[in-house]
PDB file of C-alpha atoms in Angstrom:
ATOM      1  CA  MET A 460      20.912   0.514   3.276  1.00 40.00           C
ATOM      2  CA  ARG A 461      19.242  -0.384   6.584  1.00 40.00           C
ATOM      3  CA  ILE A 462      19.325   2.581   8.973  1.00 40.00           C
ATOM      4  CA  ALA A 463      20.145   1.830  12.602  1.00 40.00           C
ATOM      5  CA  GLY A 464      17.002   1.316  14.650  1.00 41.00           C
ATOM      6  CA  ALA A 465      17.609   4.164  17.080  1.00 38.00           C
ATOM      7  CA  VAL A 466      18.150   6.664  14.262  1.00 37.00           C
ATOM      8  CA  ARG A 467      15.046   5.499  12.417  1.00 41.00           C
ATOM      9  CA  VAL A 468      12.889   5.851  15.525  1.00 38.00           C
ATOM     10  CA  ALA A 469      14.198   9.341  16.207  1.00 38.00           C
ATOM     11  CA  VAL A 470      13.434  10.453  12.650  1.00 38.00           C
ATOM     12  CA  ALA A 471      10.006   8.850  12.855  1.00 37.00           C
ATOM     13  CA  ALA A 472       9.145  10.757  16.005  1.00 37.00           C
ATOM     14  CA  ALA A 473      10.126  14.053  14.409  1.00 37.00           C
ATOM     15  CA  ALA A 474       7.990  13.332  11.349  1.00 40.00           C
ATOM     16  CA  CYS A 475       4.794  12.352  13.147  1.00 38.00           C
ATOM     17  CA  GLY A 476       2.952  15.617  12.550  1.00 40.00           C
ATOM     18  CA  VAL A 477       3.408  15.407   8.778  1.00 44.00           C
ATOM     19  CA  LEU A 478       2.294  11.782   8.736  1.00 47.00           C
ATOM     20  CA  LEU A 479      -0.956  12.265  10.555  1.00 47.00           C
ATOM     21  CA  THR A 480      -2.154  15.116   8.364  1.00 43.00           C
ATOM     22  CA  SER A 481      -1.327  13.232   5.183  1.00 50.00           C
ATOM     23  CA  CYS A 482      -2.251   9.588   5.476  1.00 60.00           C
ATOM     24  CA  GLY A 483      -4.738   9.107   8.257  1.00 46.00           C
ATOM     25  CA  SER A 484      -6.923  12.163   8.756  1.00 43.00           C
ATOM     26  CA  GLY A 485      -9.513   9.712   9.921  1.00 42.00           C
ATOM     27  CA  GLY A 486     -12.073  11.941  11.580  1.00 36.00           C
ATOM     28  CA  ASP A 487     -13.921  13.126   8.486  1.00 34.00           C
ATOM     29  CA  ASP A 488     -15.273   9.892   7.053  1.00 34.00           C
ATOM     30  CA  SER A 489     -18.683  10.562   5.591  1.00 30.00           C
ATOM     31  CA  THR A 490     -19.546   6.989   4.687  1.00 30.00           C
ATOM     32  CA  ARG A 491     -19.246   3.830   6.731  1.00 28.00           C
ATOM     33  CA  THR A 492     -19.032   0.305   5.377  1.00 31.00           C
ATOM     34  CA  THR A 493     -18.732  -3.102   6.976  1.00 31.00           C
ATOM     35  CA  LYS A 494     -15.175  -3.645   8.120  1.00 34.00           C
ATOM     36  CA  ASN A 495     -13.272  -6.226   6.063  1.00 36.00           C
ATOM     37  CA  ASP A 496     -11.786  -9.003   8.135  1.00 39.00           C
ATOM     38  CA  GLY A 497      -9.926 -10.213   5.066  1.00 38.00           C
ATOM     39  CA  GLY A 498      -9.185 -13.567   6.648  1.00 40.00           C
ATOM     40  CA  ALA A 499      -5.956 -15.068   5.431  1.00 40.00           C
ATOM     41  CA  GLY A 500      -6.621 -13.939   1.894  1.00 45.00           C
ATOM     42  CA  GLN A 501      -8.562 -15.683  -0.814  1.00 45.00           C
ATOM     43  CA  ALA A 502      -7.270 -18.859  -2.351  1.00 38.00           C
ATOM     44  CA  LYS A 503      -5.379 -18.833  -5.629  1.00 38.00           C
ATOM     45  CA  GLY A 504      -7.661 -18.040  -8.523  1.00 36.00           C
ATOM     46  CA  GLY A 505     -10.386 -16.447  -6.358  1.00 37.00           C
ATOM     47  CA  GLY A 506     -11.501 -12.837  -6.145  1.00 40.00           C
ATOM     48  CA  SER A 507     -10.717 -10.303  -8.847  1.00 41.00           C
ATOM     49  CA  ALA A 508      -8.395 -10.415 -11.833  1.00 46.00           C
ATOM     50  CA  GLN A 509      -9.139 -14.035 -12.693  1.00 49.00           C
ATOM     51  CA  GLN A 510      -7.069 -15.417 -15.541  1.00 47.00           C
ATOM     52  CA  ASN A 511      -5.646 -18.764 -16.576  1.00 50.00           C
ATOM     53  CA  PRO A 512      -2.325 -19.053 -14.712  1.00 49.00           C
ATOM     54  CA  ALA A 513      -0.686 -20.256 -17.926  1.00 47.00           C
ATOM     55  CA  ASP A 514      -1.529 -16.911 -19.529  1.00 56.00           C
ATOM     56  CA  LEU A 515      -0.044 -14.651 -16.855  1.00 86.00           C
ATOM     57  CA  LYS A 516       2.774 -13.222 -18.924  1.00 91.00           C
ATOM     58  CA  SER A 517       1.721  -9.854 -17.505  1.00 94.00           C
ATOM     59  CA  ILE A 518      -0.295  -8.571 -14.557  1.00 97.00           C
ATOM     60  CA  PRO A 519      -4.014  -9.055 -15.388  1.00 97.00           C
ATOM     61  CA  ASP A 520      -6.129  -6.016 -16.298  1.00 97.00           C
ATOM     62  CA  VAL A 521      -3.093  -3.711 -16.401  1.00 97.00           C
ATOM     63  CA  GLY A 522      -2.479  -2.002 -19.734  1.00 97.00           C
ATOM     64  CA  HIS A 523       0.826  -1.306 -21.460  1.00 96.00           C
ATOM     65  CA  ARG A 524       1.166   2.198 -19.971  1.00 96.00           C
ATOM     66  CA  TRP A 525       1.569   0.840 -16.447  1.00 97.00           C
ATOM     67  CA  GLN A 526       2.780  -2.661 -17.311  1.00 97.00           C
ATOM     68  CA  SER A 527       5.843  -1.137 -18.952  1.00 96.00           C
ATOM     69  CA  LYS A 528       6.731   0.672 -15.710  1.00 97.00           C
ATOM     70  CA  ILE A 529       7.084  -2.556 -13.713  1.00 97.00           C
ATOM     71  CA  PRO A 530      10.860  -3.131 -13.357  1.00 96.00           C
ATOM     72  CA  LYS A 531      12.184  -6.097 -15.311  1.00 93.00           C
ATOM     73  CA  ASP A 532      13.754  -7.532 -12.173  1.00 94.00           C
ATOM     74  CA  SER A 533      10.581  -7.314 -10.076  1.00 97.00           C
ATOM     75  CA  ARG A 534       9.334 -10.702  -8.881  1.00 97.00           C
ATOM     76  CA  GLN A 535       6.586  -9.437  -6.549  1.00 98.00           C
ATOM     77  CA  VAL A 536       3.700  -7.146  -7.471  1.00 98.00           C
ATOM     78  CA  VAL A 537       0.976  -5.888  -5.153  1.00 98.00           C
ATOM     79  CA  ALA A 538      -1.866  -4.955  -7.502  1.00 98.00           C
ATOM     80  CA  VAL A 539      -4.574  -2.667  -6.118  1.00 98.00           C
ATOM     81  CA  TYR A 540      -7.703  -2.769  -8.294  1.00 98.00           C
ATOM     82  CA  GLY A 541     -10.035   0.093  -7.455  1.00 98.00           C
ATOM     83  CA  ASP A 542     -13.736  -0.470  -8.056  1.00 98.00           C
ATOM     84  CA  GLY A 543     -14.099   2.904  -9.775  1.00 98.00           C
ATOM     85  CA  GLU A 544     -12.477   6.292 -10.216  1.00 98.00           C
ATOM     86  CA  ASP A 545     -14.658   7.803  -7.473  1.00 98.00           C
ATOM     87  CA  SER A 546     -14.971   4.682  -5.306  1.00 98.00           C
ATOM     88  CA  ALA A 547     -13.196   4.007  -1.993  1.00 98.00           C
ATOM     89  CA  LYS A 548     -13.458   0.235  -2.407  1.00 98.00           C
ATOM     90  CA  SER A 549     -10.737  -1.881  -3.947  1.00 98.00           C
ATOM     91  CA  THR A 550      -9.102  -5.319  -3.975  1.00 98.00           C
ATOM     92  CA  VAL A 551      -5.445  -6.050  -3.214  1.00 98.00           C
ATOM     93  CA  VAL A 552      -3.896  -8.974  -5.107  1.00 98.00           C
ATOM     94  CA  LEU A 553      -0.392 -10.335  -4.588  1.00 98.00           C
ATOM     95  CA  PHE A 554       1.357 -11.701  -7.680  1.00 98.00           C
ATOM     96  CA  THR A 555       4.705 -13.499  -7.592  1.00 97.00           C
ATOM     97  CA  LYS A 556       7.105 -14.808 -10.219  1.00 94.00           C
ATOM     98  CA  SER A 557       9.955 -17.279  -9.943  1.00 85.00           C
ATOM     99  CA  ASN A 558      13.477 -16.405 -11.066  1.00 80.00           C
ATOM    100  CA  SER A 559      13.406 -18.733 -14.074  1.00 77.00           C
ATOM    101  CA  ALA A 560      13.726 -17.128 -17.494  1.00 72.00           C
ATOM    102  CA  ASP A 561      10.306 -18.315 -18.718  1.00 77.00           C
ATOM    103  CA  ALA A 562       8.457 -17.639 -15.436  1.00 86.00           C
ATOM    104  CA  THR A 563       4.920 -16.283 -15.471  1.00 92.00           C
ATOM    105  CA  TRP A 564       3.054 -14.318 -12.806  1.00 96.00           C
ATOM    106  CA  GLU A 565       1.118 -16.341 -10.246  1.00 95.00           C
ATOM    107  CA  LYS A 566      -1.740 -14.949  -8.190  1.00 96.00           C
ATOM    108  CA  THR A 567      -1.030 -16.037  -4.615  1.00 96.00           C
ATOM    109  CA  ARG A 568      -3.373 -14.071  -2.317  1.00 97.00           C
ATOM    110  CA  SER A 569      -6.084 -11.410  -2.437  1.00 98.00           C
ATOM    111  CA  TRP A 570      -7.877  -9.244   0.126  1.00 98.00           C
ATOM    112  CA  PRO A 571     -10.750  -6.734   0.113  1.00 98.00           C
ATOM    113  CA  ALA A 572      -9.372  -3.252   0.686  1.00 98.00           C
ATOM    114  CA  HIS A 573     -10.043   0.490   0.706  1.00 98.00           C
ATOM    115  CA  ASN A 574      -8.350   3.434  -0.972  1.00 98.00           C
ATOM    116  CA  GLY A 575      -8.820   7.205  -0.877  1.00 98.00           C
ATOM    117  CA  LYS A 576     -12.355   8.128   0.204  1.00 98.00           C
ATOM    118  CA  LYS A 577     -12.850  10.187  -2.984  1.00 98.00           C
ATOM    119  CA  GLY A 578     -11.317   7.534  -5.233  1.00 98.00           C
ATOM    120  CA  TRP A 579      -8.284   7.786  -7.523  1.00 98.00           C
ATOM    121  CA  THR A 580      -6.294  10.363  -9.478  1.00 98.00           C
ATOM    122  CA  THR A 581      -3.386  10.436 -11.932  1.00 97.00           C
ATOM    123  CA  ASP A 582      -2.359  13.823 -10.483  1.00 97.00           C
ATOM    124  CA  HIS A 583      -2.438  13.406  -6.713  1.00 97.00           C
ATOM    125  CA  ARG A 584      -2.294  16.575  -4.613  1.00 97.00           C
ATOM    126  CA  GLU A 585      -2.020  17.188  -0.897  1.00 97.00           C
ATOM    127  CA  ASN A 586      -5.336  16.570   0.904  1.00 95.00           C
ATOM    128  CA  ASP A 587      -7.315  15.708  -2.252  1.00 97.00           C
ATOM    129  CA  LYS A 588      -8.509  12.500  -0.514  1.00 98.00           C
ATOM    130  CA  ARG A 589      -7.680  10.443  -3.624  1.00 98.00           C
ATOM    131  CA  SER A 590      -5.096   7.714  -4.027  1.00 98.00           C
ATOM    132  CA  PRO A 591      -2.429   8.172  -6.722  1.00 98.00           C
ATOM    133  CA  VAL A 592      -2.603   5.929  -9.781  1.00 98.00           C
ATOM    134  CA  GLY A 593       0.723   4.422 -10.785  1.00 98.00           C
ATOM    135  CA  VAL A 594       3.548   1.960 -10.234  1.00 98.00           C
ATOM    136  CA  PHE A 595       5.643   2.576  -7.125  1.00 98.00           C
ATOM    137  CA  THR A 596       8.454   0.701  -5.429  1.00 98.00           C
ATOM    138  CA  LEU A 597       8.152  -0.685  -1.889  1.00 98.00           C
ATOM    139  CA  THR A 598      11.250  -0.405   0.303  1.00 98.00           C
ATOM    140  CA  ASP A 599      10.430   0.462   3.935  1.00 98.00           C
ATOM    141  CA  ALA A 600       8.003  -0.585   6.653  1.00 98.00           C
ATOM    142  CA  GLY A 601       7.123   0.092  10.267  1.00 98.00           C
ATOM    143  CA  GLY A 602       4.309   0.576  12.719  1.00 98.00           C
ATOM    144  CA  VAL A 603       3.225   0.844  16.314  1.00 98.00           C
ATOM    145  CA  LEU A 604       3.458  -2.922  16.811  1.00 98.00           C
ATOM    146  CA  ALA A 605       6.660  -4.949  16.965  1.00 98.00           C
ATOM    147  CA  ASP A 606       8.181  -6.263  13.765  1.00 98.00           C
ATOM    148  CA  PRO A 607       6.129  -9.347  12.768  1.00 98.00           C
ATOM    149  CA  GLY A 608       8.999 -10.764  10.734  1.00 98.00           C
ATOM    150  CA  ALA A 609       9.215  -8.223   7.925  1.00 98.00           C
ATOM    151  CA  LYS A 610      11.875  -8.557   5.250  1.00 98.00           C
ATOM    152  CA  PHE A 611      11.860  -4.782   4.757  1.00 98.00           C
ATOM    153  CA  PRO A 612      13.741  -2.519   7.161  1.00 98.00           C
ATOM    154  CA  TYR A 613      11.118  -2.050   9.902  1.00 98.00           C
ATOM    155  CA  THR A 614      10.752   0.933  12.238  1.00 98.00           C
ATOM    156  CA  LYS A 615       8.722   0.320  15.402  1.00 97.00           C
ATOM    157  CA  SER A 616       7.645   3.640  16.910  1.00 96.00           C
ATOM    158  CA  ASP A 617       4.804   4.936  19.048  1.00 95.00           C
ATOM    159  CA  SER A 618       5.081   8.148  17.038  1.00 93.00           C
ATOM    160  CA  MET A 619       3.023   6.417  14.336  1.00 95.00           C
ATOM    161  CA  GLN A 620       0.068   5.961  16.695  1.00 94.00           C
ATOM    162  CA  ALA A 621      -3.132   7.463  15.299  1.00 93.00           C
ATOM    163  CA  PRO A 622      -4.371  10.277  17.581  1.00 92.00           C
ATOM    164  CA  HIS A 623      -7.175   9.303  19.911  1.00 92.00           C
ATOM    165  CA  TYR A 624      -9.327  12.245  18.907  1.00 93.00           C
ATOM    166  CA  TRP A 625      -9.936  10.243  15.722  1.00 92.00           C
ATOM    167  CA  PRO A 626     -12.810   7.724  15.853  1.00 94.00           C
ATOM    168  CA  ARG A 627     -11.921   4.624  17.851  1.00 94.00           C
ATOM    169  CA  THR A 628     -12.211   2.543  14.659  1.00 95.00           C
ATOM    170  CA  HIS A 629      -9.122   4.351  13.328  1.00 96.00           C
ATOM    171  CA  TRP A 630      -6.841   3.968  16.334  1.00 96.00           C
ATOM    172  CA  HIS A 631      -5.034   0.906  14.956  1.00 97.00           C
ATOM    173  CA  ASP A 632      -4.639   2.095  11.360  1.00 98.00           C
ATOM    174  CA  PHE A 633      -0.868   2.359  11.678  1.00 98.00           C
ATOM    175  CA  ASP A 634      -0.139  -0.725  13.745  1.00 98.00           C
ATOM    176  CA  TYR A 635       1.490  -2.063  10.558  1.00 98.00           C
ATOM    177  CA  VAL A 636       2.625   0.090   7.653  1.00 98.00           C
ATOM    178  CA  ILE A 637       4.397  -0.414   4.329  1.00 98.00           C
ATOM    179  CA  ALA A 638       5.471   2.860   2.758  1.00 98.00           C
ATOM    180  CA  ILE A 639       4.556   3.349  -0.905  1.00 98.00           C
ATOM    181  CA  ASP A 640       7.420   5.203  -2.587  1.00 98.00           C
ATOM    182  CA  TYR A 641       5.327   8.106  -3.812  1.00 98.00           C
ATOM    183  CA  ASN A 642       7.109  11.439  -3.254  1.00 98.00           C
ATOM    184  CA  ARG A 643       9.263  10.110  -0.409  1.00 98.00           C
ATOM    185  CA  ALA A 644      12.910   9.345   0.353  1.00 97.00           C
ATOM    186  CA  LYS A 645      13.653   5.635   0.118  1.00 97.00           C
ATOM    187  CA  GLY A 646      15.591   4.066   2.975  1.00 97.00           C
ATOM    188  CA  THR A 647      13.866   6.151   5.652  1.00 98.00           C
ATOM    189  CA  PRO A 648      11.055   5.367   8.127  1.00 97.00           C
ATOM    190  CA  PRO A 649       7.571   5.486   6.562  1.00 97.00           C
ATOM    191  CA  ASN A 650       6.728   8.777   8.279  1.00 93.00           C
ATOM    192  CA  ASP A 651       9.898  10.620   7.300  1.00 96.00           C
ATOM    193  CA  PRO A 652       8.612  14.033   6.087  1.00 95.00           C
ATOM    194  CA  THR A 653      10.966  14.409   3.110  1.00 97.00           C
ATOM    195  CA  ARG A 654       9.037  15.085  -0.112  1.00 97.00           C
ATOM    196  CA  PRO A 655      11.417  15.363  -3.075  1.00 97.00           C
ATOM    197  CA  GLN A 656       8.718  16.701  -5.432  1.00 96.00           C
ATOM    198  CA  GLY A 657       7.451  19.276  -2.945  1.00 97.00           C
ATOM    199  CA  GLN A 658       4.670  19.438  -0.378  1.00 96.00           C
ATOM    200  CA  ALA A 659       1.917  20.168  -2.915  1.00 97.00           C
ATOM    201  CA  LYS A 660       2.341  16.723  -4.502  1.00 97.00           C
ATOM    202  CA  GLY A 661       1.268  15.077  -1.247  1.00 97.00           C
ATOM    203  CA  GLY A 662       2.928  12.099   0.383  1.00 96.00           C
ATOM    204  CA  SER A 663       2.781   9.595   3.243  1.00 96.00           C
ATOM    205  CA  ILE A 664       0.927   7.167   0.977  1.00 98.00           C
ATOM    206  CA  TRP A 665       0.997   3.784   2.661  1.00 98.00           C
ATOM    207  CA  LEU A 666      -0.374   0.295   2.788  1.00 98.00           C
ATOM    208  CA  HIS A 667      -1.816   0.071   6.306  1.00 98.00           C
ATOM    209  CA  MET A 668      -4.508  -1.582   8.372  1.00 98.00           C
ATOM    210  CA  ASP A 669      -8.146  -1.137   7.432  1.00 98.00           C
ATOM    211  CA  HIS A 670     -10.785   0.687   9.499  1.00 97.00           C
ATOM    212  CA  GLY A 671     -13.718  -0.233   7.269  1.00 97.00           C
ATOM    213  CA  SER A 672     -13.985   2.827   5.000  1.00 97.00           C
ATOM    214  CA  GLY A 673     -12.007   5.107   2.713  1.00 98.00           C
ATOM    215  CA  THR A 674      -8.679   6.709   3.616  1.00 97.00           C
ATOM    216  CA  SER A 675      -7.057  10.041   2.885  1.00 95.00           C
ATOM    217  CA  GLY A 676      -5.035   8.506   0.059  1.00 98.00           C
ATOM    218  CA  CYS A 677      -3.537   5.296   1.432  1.00 98.00           C
ATOM    219  CA  VAL A 678      -4.557   1.709   0.694  1.00 98.00           C
ATOM    220  CA  SER A 679      -5.833  -0.274   3.679  1.00 98.00           C
ATOM    221  CA  LEU A 680      -6.412  -3.989   4.240  1.00 98.00           C
ATOM    222  CA  SER A 681      -6.861  -6.441   7.099  1.00 98.00           C
ATOM    223  CA  LYS A 682      -4.294  -7.105   9.815  1.00 98.00           C
ATOM    224  CA  THR A 683      -3.732 -10.638   8.529  1.00 98.00           C
ATOM    225  CA  GLY A 684      -3.227  -9.240   5.049  1.00 98.00           C
ATOM    226  CA  MET A 685      -0.664  -6.735   6.275  1.00 98.00           C
ATOM    227  CA  GLU A 686       1.154  -9.416   8.256  1.00 98.00           C
ATOM    228  CA  HIS A 687       1.301 -11.629   5.175  1.00 98.00           C
ATOM    229  CA  LEU A 688       2.676  -8.833   2.997  1.00 98.00           C
ATOM    230  CA  LEU A 689       5.264  -7.831   5.596  1.00 98.00           C
ATOM    231  CA  ARG A 690       6.502 -11.407   5.920  1.00 98.00           C
ATOM    232  CA  THR A 691       6.423 -12.072   2.171  1.00 98.00           C
ATOM    233  CA  LEU A 692       7.579  -8.960   0.331  1.00 98.00           C
ATOM    234  CA  ASP A 693      11.332  -9.152  -0.054  1.00 98.00           C
ATOM    235  CA  PRO A 694      13.630  -6.302  -1.148  1.00 98.00           C
ATOM    236  CA  LYS A 695      15.699  -8.893  -3.019  1.00 97.00           C
ATOM    237  CA  GLN A 696      12.645  -9.510  -5.239  1.00 97.00           C
ATOM    238  CA  HIS A 697      12.242  -5.779  -6.034  1.00 98.00           C
ATOM    239  CA  PRO A 698       8.556  -5.543  -5.056  1.00 98.00           C
ATOM    240  CA  VAL A 699       6.310  -2.826  -6.455  1.00 98.00           C
ATOM    241  CA  VAL A 700       2.705  -1.768  -6.063  1.00 98.00           C
ATOM    242  CA  VAL A 701       0.567  -1.245  -9.164  1.00 98.00           C
ATOM    243  CA  MET A 702      -2.466   0.738  -8.074  1.00 98.00           C
ATOM    244  CA  GLY A 703      -5.458   2.556  -9.500  1.00 98.00           C
ATOM    245  CA  ASP A 704      -9.051   2.256 -10.540  1.00 98.00           C
ATOM    246  CA  ARG A 705      -9.732  -0.435 -13.114  1.00 98.00           C
ATOM    247  CA  ALA A 706     -10.309   1.961 -16.018  1.00 97.00           C
ATOM    248  CA  ASN A 707      -7.040   3.829 -15.453  1.00 97.00           C
ATOM    249  CA  LEU A 708      -5.081   0.627 -14.898  1.00 98.00           C
ATOM    250  CA  LYS A 709      -6.198  -0.727 -18.271  1.00 96.00           C
ATOM    251  CA  ALA A 710      -5.089   2.437 -20.106  1.00 87.00           C
TER     252      ALA A 710
END
C-alpha cells in the first residue's frame, strides 16, 4: 500500500543515519575507474548475456538455483552480472516478458554498472563491502530529486543526500534510488531502518546512481539508466532483481 507522502518523508528523515553508514560510505574508495555515462542503454542484443531471443525461456546465464526463485508472475527482471566474485564491475540488464502464456524473456536495455567494492557474497554482513547474491523483489523508490515518473511509490527527501564530507564524485549517489528488498520492510521509504533479520545481516542495499567505482554493497548505474528503470519497472509486473557474480549466478 502506498504510504502518504508526508509520512514517508518523515520516516526517511529519521532513518538517514542508518542509510548513510550502510549503502554509501563513499569516502574510502581505494580504486578509481572511469565513470560510466551509460547513455540510454545498449540496444537490444548488445552487451552481456547475449542469446537468441527465441531461446529466452529463462534469464541467460542464471542457473536453476536462482532461476527457480524468480516468481512465476514476474514480468520484469533486472539482472546484475558481476564480472567476478572479487570485482566491483558489473553489467545491469533489463529483461521483460509479455503476459501471454507462451511469452519468452526479451532483453530490452543494458548499462555498465558497479557493485560492492570488494565484490559479491552469498552471506552478506554489515560493512563487508560486498553485494549480496540472490533474487530480491523491488517495491519502493525515492531520492533527493523529484519523482521522474516512477511507477513505484516514490519518496522525495533531502534526508537521502550524501554527506558533503564524502568525495564530491559521490554527492549525487542518492539522487535516484530503488530499494532492493534485502533485509528491509517493504512498503516503506528506501532508507527506513527496519531490518527484519537483524542489524548484522546488513541492509540499505539499493540501485542508485553511479560515481565511477565500487560501492559499499549497492548496485550503481548511470542517471539515464536509473531514470529508465524508475519509469519502466511496474509493481503490477512484480519486478525482481537477480544479482551476483557470474560464477555464483550460474550455480
